[in-house]
Structure formats: structure tokens, C-alpha cells
Amino acid sequence: MSDERVSDARMSGAPMGRMVVACTMTFPAEVERLLAAGVAPHELALPAARSAENLAVVGRDPVVLGAEVVFGQPHPDDVCAASRLRWVHLSTAGYTRYDVAAVRAALAARGAFLTTSSGVYADPCAEHALAFLLSASRRLHECVENQLGPRGWPDAPVRSRSALLRGRRVLLLGFGAIGRRLAELLAPFEVELCILRARPRGDEPGRVVAPEALGDAFAWADHVVSSLPAAEGTRGLVSRALLARMRPDAWFFNVGRGATVDQAALLEALEARRLAGAYLDVTDPEPLPPEHPLWRAPGCYVTPHTAGGRREEPVAQVEHFLANLRRFERGEPLVDRVI
């Protein structure tokens, strides 16, 4: 896995001639026209099995089997079986269902690539995480709850519990596109950063912590922010033991994947008031069932996996793919390559 843009090696052999580019996504009409125009002179092939939902699992389709390039969320079995396939560009930042031995082996056997749309989601996810941090610091959730409930005027208790984000200790779990952008947004607040990164490069804007030292980092942090993907080595990484190291006034935030957290342990910590609270954009499962206790846990605030969203998302997805297509045509390194 890689948490950064690929720049360490050039692709071998630039694609030649007219290719079949399959797209498993549906977009608004104007965005589909943008895609069709940008793919030219290659053939844009539209499978019968398409979806407008980023995380939807589409069915198998013969159009994918005949394509050199696929954009969207193809069925993993089609990725394995498509003999002409040279490159898959996912419409999501995550790639969990493709990060399996069969897909990796099939892509490796034909020298093919897998890229994601991480760059599309870096800004919205980082801004969402920053909004979480500011809301928790300024107790905005308490004011909303008051407006929806008693409509009192709890100025003294809210003021006494409010804090500054400036100068706080922030632990970033993950330093891919989202983590890097969040670090940039946090710079004016002069926070102290501690960073968990799979492969440190020496350019991190804070202290890098190794996985075996995470316990001390959790105890140190005022805010723990996860943007981790669900992958081997990250599932359940935010464990009961690590949550137990957090201070009662510390907050946990997750804009990565729900499966990276021991959710039962987080629920217990919230119900026992062993941490100040949690803001979660992702859960396990999704959608979170209406009867799930996290909805009612004290200090827990849930957004329905909307951190990556924005009005311009479809245009950004297509523009990101088309920019990578130009690189693919020229034999240049692809952005957001993970396989």
C-alpha cells in the first residue's frame, strides 16, 4: 500500500493507439459529456451495470472484460478476468475490496495499475475533520442540542467548557492525502502534531510515532484524528487498550473507515465518560442502524459518511480521472497509485 502520490518510478511503456475505456459510474448529463469529450479519441464503453453510488458493488459485466482502462467500481472478479485490462482508476479514496491477493496477482501478472481518487477527497475530508475539531473545542454541539431542546441560555456552563484549538496536541492517524491536507489546515492554529505514517519520509510537519508507541501518543493527545483506510494492519487498530490511554478531556474523530476502530470499546468509553466525546463520519456497519447505541452515546456525534462530499464531486471525480488518463497516455507516473 502507498499513502502518497507515486513518484518513485516511471511506468514502463506508454499506451499506444485507441483504447476501450469502461466507466461503471453514472453521472449527471453534463458530467457524462465532460467524460466523453475527455476520453476521446478512445472509445468510452458504458456497462449495463453502473451506479451513481461510490461505494456500491456493481455486478459483473462483459464490457469491463473487453476494456483496457476501467473508471469507477468494477466487480473485483472482472478485474481478475479482464485479460486486456491495463489500468483501473477507482472513484473512491478507499480500495479495500480490491486489496486482496487475487486482484493484486491478476494486476501484477499483466503489469496493470490500480489508482484511487484520494486527491478528490483530500480537501472535503480535511475540512470536515477541521469542522469536527472546532465544533468540539467550541462546544457547538451543546448549543445545537439546547436549541432543539429546552432553548435555555446556558452561557456560563458552555463558556466554562469551551476551549481553544490553538496550541493543542493533535495525533493524526494516517498521513495520506487527507492527513497531509488536514495538517496544512491546522498550521495556523499552531497545534503540536504527532503523526502515525506507514512509511515516514522525513518531511512530516510534526513528530512521527511508530505503531508500538501509539499508547503514549494517545495519552499525550488532546485530539486523535483518524483518516486510516481499512486495510491489513489497520483493522481494529484503534483498540480498547489505546482508547483506555486517552484522557477524560480528550476527543476522538474518525473520517477514515469504521472498521479501523474497536467500536464496542469506543462505545464503552463514551458511556463511562472516560473521554470527552467522539465525532464519527464513518462507522461499522454503514448505514449505522437506527437502534445502534452509538446514536445515543453521550458525547457521540455522527455524520453519515459525508466528509468526502461536495456539490462539485462528480466533476472533480471525472477531472481527476482525465488528468490521470493523460499521464497514462504519456507513460508518466500516475497520481494516487496504490497497486
Coordinates of C-alpha atoms in Angstrom, one line a residue:
M1 CA 0.0 0.0 0.0
S2 CA 1.0 3.6 -0.5
D3 CA -0.2 6.7 1.2
E4 CA 1.4 9.1 -1.2
R5 CA 1.4 10.0 -4.8
V6 CA 3.6 7.7 -6.9
S7 CA 6.8 9.5 -8.0
D8 CA 9.4 6.8 -7.4
A9 CA 9.3 5.1 -10.8
R10 CA 8.0 5.7 -14.3
M11 CA 5.6 3.4 -15.9
S12 CA 7.1 1.2 -18.5
G13 CA 5.8 1.7 -22.0
A14 CA 3.2 4.4 -22.9
P15 CA -0.2 3.2 -24.1
M16 CA -0.4 3.3 -27.9
G17 CA -3.4 3.6 -30.1
R18 CA -7.1 3.7 -29.4
M19 CA -8.2 2.1 -26.2
V20 CA -11.6 1.0 -24.7
V21 CA -12.3 2.9 -21.6
A22 CA -15.2 1.5 -19.5
C23 CA -16.9 3.6 -16.9
T24 CA -19.1 1.8 -14.2
M25 CA -20.3 5.1 -12.7
T26 CA -23.3 7.2 -13.7
F27 CA -23.0 10.9 -13.6
P28 CA -25.3 13.9 -14.3
A29 CA -25.7 14.5 -18.1
E30 CA -23.3 17.5 -18.2
V31 CA -20.6 15.5 -16.4
E32 CA -21.1 12.5 -18.7
R33 CA -20.5 14.9 -21.6
L34 CA -17.3 16.1 -20.0
L35 CA -16.2 12.5 -19.5
A36 CA -17.0 11.5 -23.1
A37 CA -15.1 14.5 -24.6
G38 CA -12.1 14.0 -22.3
V39 CA -11.8 10.3 -23.1
A40 CA -11.6 10.9 -26.9
P41 CA -10.1 9.7 -29.1
H42 CA -10.5 6.5 -27.1
E43 CA -13.8 4.6 -27.0
L44 CA -16.0 5.2 -24.0
A45 CA -17.8 2.0 -23.1
L46 CA -20.7 2.1 -20.7
P47 CA -21.6 -1.2 -19.0
A48 CA -25.2 -2.1 -18.2
A49 CA -24.2 -2.5 -14.6
R50 CA -23.5 1.1 -13.5
S51 CA -24.2 3.0 -10.3
A52 CA -24.2 6.6 -9.1
E53 CA -23.2 5.5 -5.6
N54 CA -19.5 5.5 -5.0
L55 CA -19.5 2.6 -2.6
A56 CA -22.0 0.4 -4.5
V57 CA -20.9 -3.0 -5.6
V58 CA -21.8 -3.3 -9.3
G59 CA -22.4 -6.6 -11.0
R60 CA -20.1 -8.3 -13.4
D61 CA -20.3 -7.0 -17.0
P62 CA -18.8 -8.1 -20.3
V63 CA -18.0 -4.5 -21.2
V64 CA -15.4 -4.4 -18.4
L65 CA -13.9 -7.7 -19.7
G66 CA -13.1 -6.1 -23.0
A67 CA -11.6 -2.8 -21.7
E68 CA -8.0 -1.6 -21.4
V69 CA -9.0 1.0 -18.8
V70 CA -11.8 1.0 -16.2
F71 CA -13.0 4.0 -14.3
G72 CA -15.4 3.5 -11.3
Q73 CA -16.0 0.5 -9.2
P74 CA -15.7 -2.6 -11.3
H75 CA -16.5 -6.0 -9.8
P76 CA -13.3 -7.5 -8.4
D77 CA -13.9 -10.7 -10.4
D78 CA -14.0 -8.7 -13.6
V79 CA -10.7 -7.1 -12.7
C80 CA -9.2 -10.5 -12.3
A81 CA -10.7 -11.9 -15.5
A82 CA -10.2 -8.9 -17.9
S83 CA -7.2 -10.1 -20.0
R84 CA -6.8 -6.7 -21.8
L85 CA -7.0 -4.6 -18.6
R86 CA -4.0 -2.3 -18.1
W87 CA -5.3 0.2 -15.5
V88 CA -8.2 0.6 -13.0
H89 CA -9.0 4.0 -11.7
L90 CA -11.4 3.9 -8.7
S91 CA -13.9 6.6 -8.0
T92 CA -13.2 6.3 -4.3
A93 CA -10.3 7.0 -2.0
G94 CA -10.6 3.6 -0.4
Y95 CA -9.9 0.4 -2.2
T96 CA -10.5 -2.3 0.5
R97 CA -12.3 -4.8 -1.8
Y98 CA -9.5 -4.7 -4.3
D99 CA -6.7 -5.0 -1.8
V100 CA -6.9 -8.8 -1.9
A101 CA -4.4 -11.4 -3.2
A102 CA -6.4 -12.4 -6.3
V103 CA -6.7 -8.9 -7.6
R104 CA -3.1 -8.0 -6.8
A105 CA -1.9 -11.1 -8.5
A106 CA -4.0 -10.5 -11.6
L107 CA -2.9 -6.9 -12.0
A108 CA 0.8 -7.9 -11.4
A109 CA 0.6 -10.7 -14.0
R110 CA -0.3 -8.2 -16.8
G111 CA 1.7 -5.2 -15.4
A112 CA -1.5 -3.3 -14.7
F113 CA -2.1 -0.5 -12.3
L114 CA -4.7 0.5 -9.7
T115 CA -5.2 4.1 -8.7
T116 CA -7.7 5.8 -6.4
S117 CA -9.4 9.2 -6.3
S118 CA -7.8 10.2 -3.0
G119 CA -6.9 13.6 -4.3
V120 CA -10.6 14.3 -4.9
Y121 CA -11.5 13.8 -1.3
A122 CA -8.5 15.3 0.5
D123 CA -9.9 18.9 0.8
P124 CA -13.5 18.0 1.8
C125 CA -12.5 15.3 4.3
A126 CA -9.8 17.5 5.8
E127 CA -12.3 20.4 6.1
H128 CA -14.8 18.1 7.7
A129 CA -12.3 16.9 10.2
L130 CA -11.3 20.5 11.0
A131 CA -15.0 21.3 11.5
F132 CA -15.2 18.4 13.9
L133 CA -12.2 19.8 15.9
L134 CA -13.6 23.3 16.0
S135 CA -17.1 22.1 16.9
A136 CA -15.7 20.0 19.8
S137 CA -13.5 22.8 21.0
R138 CA -16.2 25.5 20.9
R139 CA -19.0 23.2 22.2
L140 CA -21.2 23.9 19.2
H141 CA -23.0 20.5 19.7
E142 CA -24.2 21.7 23.1
C143 CA -25.7 24.8 21.7
V144 CA -27.5 22.9 18.9
E145 CA -28.8 20.4 21.5
N146 CA -30.1 23.4 23.6
Q147 CA -31.8 25.0 20.6
L148 CA -33.5 21.7 19.7
G149 CA -34.4 21.0 23.3
P150 CA -35.0 23.4 26.2
R151 CA -33.9 26.6 24.5
G152 CA -32.4 27.9 27.7
W153 CA -29.5 30.3 27.9
P154 CA -26.6 28.1 29.3
D155 CA -23.9 30.7 28.7
A156 CA -21.9 30.1 31.9
P157 CA -21.5 26.3 31.6
V158 CA -20.9 26.4 27.8
R159 CA -18.3 29.2 28.2
S160 CA -16.6 27.3 31.0
R161 CA -16.3 24.1 28.9
S162 CA -15.2 25.8 25.7
A163 CA -11.5 25.6 24.7
L164 CA -9.2 26.9 22.0
L165 CA -7.9 24.7 19.3
R166 CA -4.8 26.8 19.1
G167 CA -1.8 25.2 20.7
R168 CA -3.5 21.8 21.3
R169 CA -1.9 18.4 20.9
V170 CA -3.2 16.6 17.8
L171 CA -2.4 13.0 16.9
L172 CA -3.0 12.2 13.2
L173 CA -3.6 8.5 12.5
G174 CA -2.7 8.3 8.8
F175 CA -0.8 10.8 6.6
G176 CA -2.1 10.2 3.2
A177 CA -3.8 12.9 1.1
I178 CA -6.4 13.7 3.8
G179 CA -3.9 13.7 6.7
R180 CA -1.5 16.0 4.8
R181 CA -4.2 18.4 3.9
L182 CA -5.5 18.5 7.4
A183 CA -2.0 19.2 8.7
E184 CA -1.9 22.2 6.4
L185 CA -5.3 23.5 7.6
L186 CA -4.1 23.1 11.2
A187 CA -0.9 25.1 10.7
P188 CA -2.4 28.5 11.5
F189 CA -3.7 27.1 14.8
E190 CA -0.1 26.3 15.9
V191 CA -1.1 22.9 17.2
E192 CA 1.5 20.3 18.2
L193 CA 1.3 17.4 15.7
C194 CA 2.2 13.8 16.2
I195 CA 1.8 11.6 13.1
L196 CA 1.3 7.9 12.5
R197 CA 2.5 7.2 9.0
A198 CA 3.1 3.8 7.3
R199 CA 6.3 4.9 5.7
P200 CA 7.9 8.1 7.2
R201 CA 9.7 10.3 4.7
G202 CA 11.2 12.9 6.9
D203 CA 9.0 15.7 5.6
E204 CA 6.3 15.4 8.2
P205 CA 5.3 18.6 10.0
G206 CA 5.5 17.0 13.4
R207 CA 6.8 14.1 15.4
V208 CA 6.3 10.7 13.8
V209 CA 5.3 7.9 16.0
A210 CA 5.8 4.2 15.4
P211 CA 2.8 1.8 15.9
E212 CA 4.4 0.3 19.0
A213 CA 4.5 3.8 20.6
L214 CA 0.9 4.7 20.0
G215 CA -0.1 4.1 23.6
D216 CA 2.0 7.0 24.8
A217 CA 0.7 9.1 21.8
F218 CA -2.9 8.5 22.7
A219 CA -2.2 9.5 26.3
W220 CA -0.4 12.7 25.1
A221 CA -3.1 13.9 22.6
D222 CA -6.0 16.4 23.2
H223 CA -7.4 15.3 19.9
V224 CA -7.0 12.0 18.0
V225 CA -8.0 12.2 14.3
S226 CA -8.1 9.1 12.1
S227 CA -8.1 9.1 8.4
L228 CA -6.9 5.5 8.1
P229 CA -8.2 3.2 5.4
A230 CA -9.5 -0.2 6.1
A231 CA -6.6 -2.5 5.2
E232 CA -4.4 -5.2 6.5
G233 CA -2.7 -3.7 9.6
T234 CA -5.3 -1.0 10.2
R235 CA -8.5 -3.0 11.0
G236 CA -9.2 -2.5 14.7
L237 CA -6.0 -0.5 15.2
V238 CA -7.8 1.9 17.5
S239 CA -8.1 -0.7 20.1
R240 CA -9.6 -1.0 23.6
A241 CA -6.1 -0.6 25.0
L242 CA -5.4 2.6 23.1
L243 CA -8.7 4.1 23.9
A244 CA -8.0 3.4 27.6
R245 CA -4.9 5.6 27.4
M246 CA -6.9 8.7 26.3
R247 CA -7.5 11.4 28.9
P248 CA -11.1 12.1 30.1
D249 CA -10.9 15.5 28.4
A250 CA -9.6 14.2 25.0
W251 CA -11.7 13.8 21.8
F252 CA -11.6 11.1 19.1
F253 CA -12.5 11.8 15.5
N254 CA -12.8 9.4 12.5
V255 CA -13.0 10.4 8.8
G256 CA -11.3 7.2 7.6
R257 CA -13.1 3.9 7.9
G258 CA -15.2 2.5 10.7
A259 CA -13.5 -0.9 10.7
T260 CA -10.3 0.7 12.0
V261 CA -11.9 1.2 15.4
D262 CA -12.9 -1.3 18.1
Q263 CA -16.4 0.2 18.1
A264 CA -17.6 -1.7 21.2
A265 CA -14.7 -0.3 23.1
L266 CA -15.3 3.2 21.9
L267 CA -19.0 2.9 23.0
E268 CA -18.0 1.7 26.4
A269 CA -15.5 4.6 26.8
L270 CA -18.2 7.1 25.9
E271 CA -20.8 5.6 28.1
A272 CA -18.4 5.5 31.0
R273 CA -17.4 9.2 30.3
R274 CA -13.7 8.1 30.0
L275 CA -13.2 10.5 27.1
A276 CA -14.8 13.8 26.3
G277 CA -16.5 12.5 23.1
A278 CA -16.2 11.4 19.5
Y279 CA -17.2 12.8 16.1
L280 CA -17.6 10.0 13.6
D281 CA -18.2 10.3 9.9
V282 CA -17.7 6.5 9.4
T283 CA -19.0 3.5 11.3
D284 CA -19.1 -0.2 11.1
P285 CA -21.6 -1.1 9.7
E286 CA -22.8 1.5 7.3
P287 CA -25.5 2.7 7.4
L288 CA -25.5 2.7 11.1
P289 CA -28.8 1.1 12.2
P290 CA -31.2 3.5 13.9
E291 CA -31.3 1.4 17.0
H292 CA -27.5 1.3 17.3
P293 CA -26.4 2.6 20.7
L294 CA -23.7 4.9 19.2
W295 CA -26.6 7.2 18.1
R296 CA -27.4 7.8 21.8
A297 CA -24.0 7.5 23.4
P298 CA -23.0 10.6 25.4
G299 CA -20.7 12.9 23.6
C300 CA -21.0 11.0 20.3
Y301 CA -21.9 12.9 17.1
V302 CA -22.3 11.1 13.8
T303 CA -22.4 12.4 10.2
P304 CA -23.5 9.8 7.6
H305 CA -20.2 9.3 5.7
T306 CA -20.5 12.8 4.2
A307 CA -17.0 14.0 4.8
G308 CA -15.9 13.5 1.2
G309 CA -18.9 15.1 -0.3
R310 CA -19.3 18.4 -2.1
R311 CA -21.6 19.8 -4.7
E312 CA -18.8 19.6 -7.3
E313 CA -17.9 16.0 -6.5
P314 CA -18.9 14.3 -9.9
V315 CA -16.9 17.0 -11.9
A316 CA -13.9 16.6 -9.6
Q317 CA -14.0 12.8 -10.0
V318 CA -14.0 13.0 -13.8
E319 CA -11.4 15.7 -13.9
H320 CA -9.1 13.7 -11.7
F321 CA -9.6 10.6 -13.9
L322 CA -9.0 12.5 -17.1
A323 CA -5.8 14.1 -15.7
N324 CA -4.5 10.6 -14.9
L325 CA -5.6 9.4 -18.3
R326 CA -3.3 12.0 -19.9
R327 CA -0.5 10.7 -17.7
F328 CA -1.3 7.1 -18.7
E329 CA -1.1 8.0 -22.4
R330 CA 2.3 9.6 -21.9
G331 CA 3.7 6.8 -19.8
E332 CA 4.1 9.1 -16.8
P333 CA 3.7 8.1 -13.1
L334 CA 0.0 8.0 -12.1
V335 CA -1.4 10.1 -9.2
D336 CA -2.8 8.1 -6.3
R337 CA -1.5 4.8 -7.4
V338 CA -1.8 2.1 -4.8
I339 CA -1.0 -1.1 -6.9

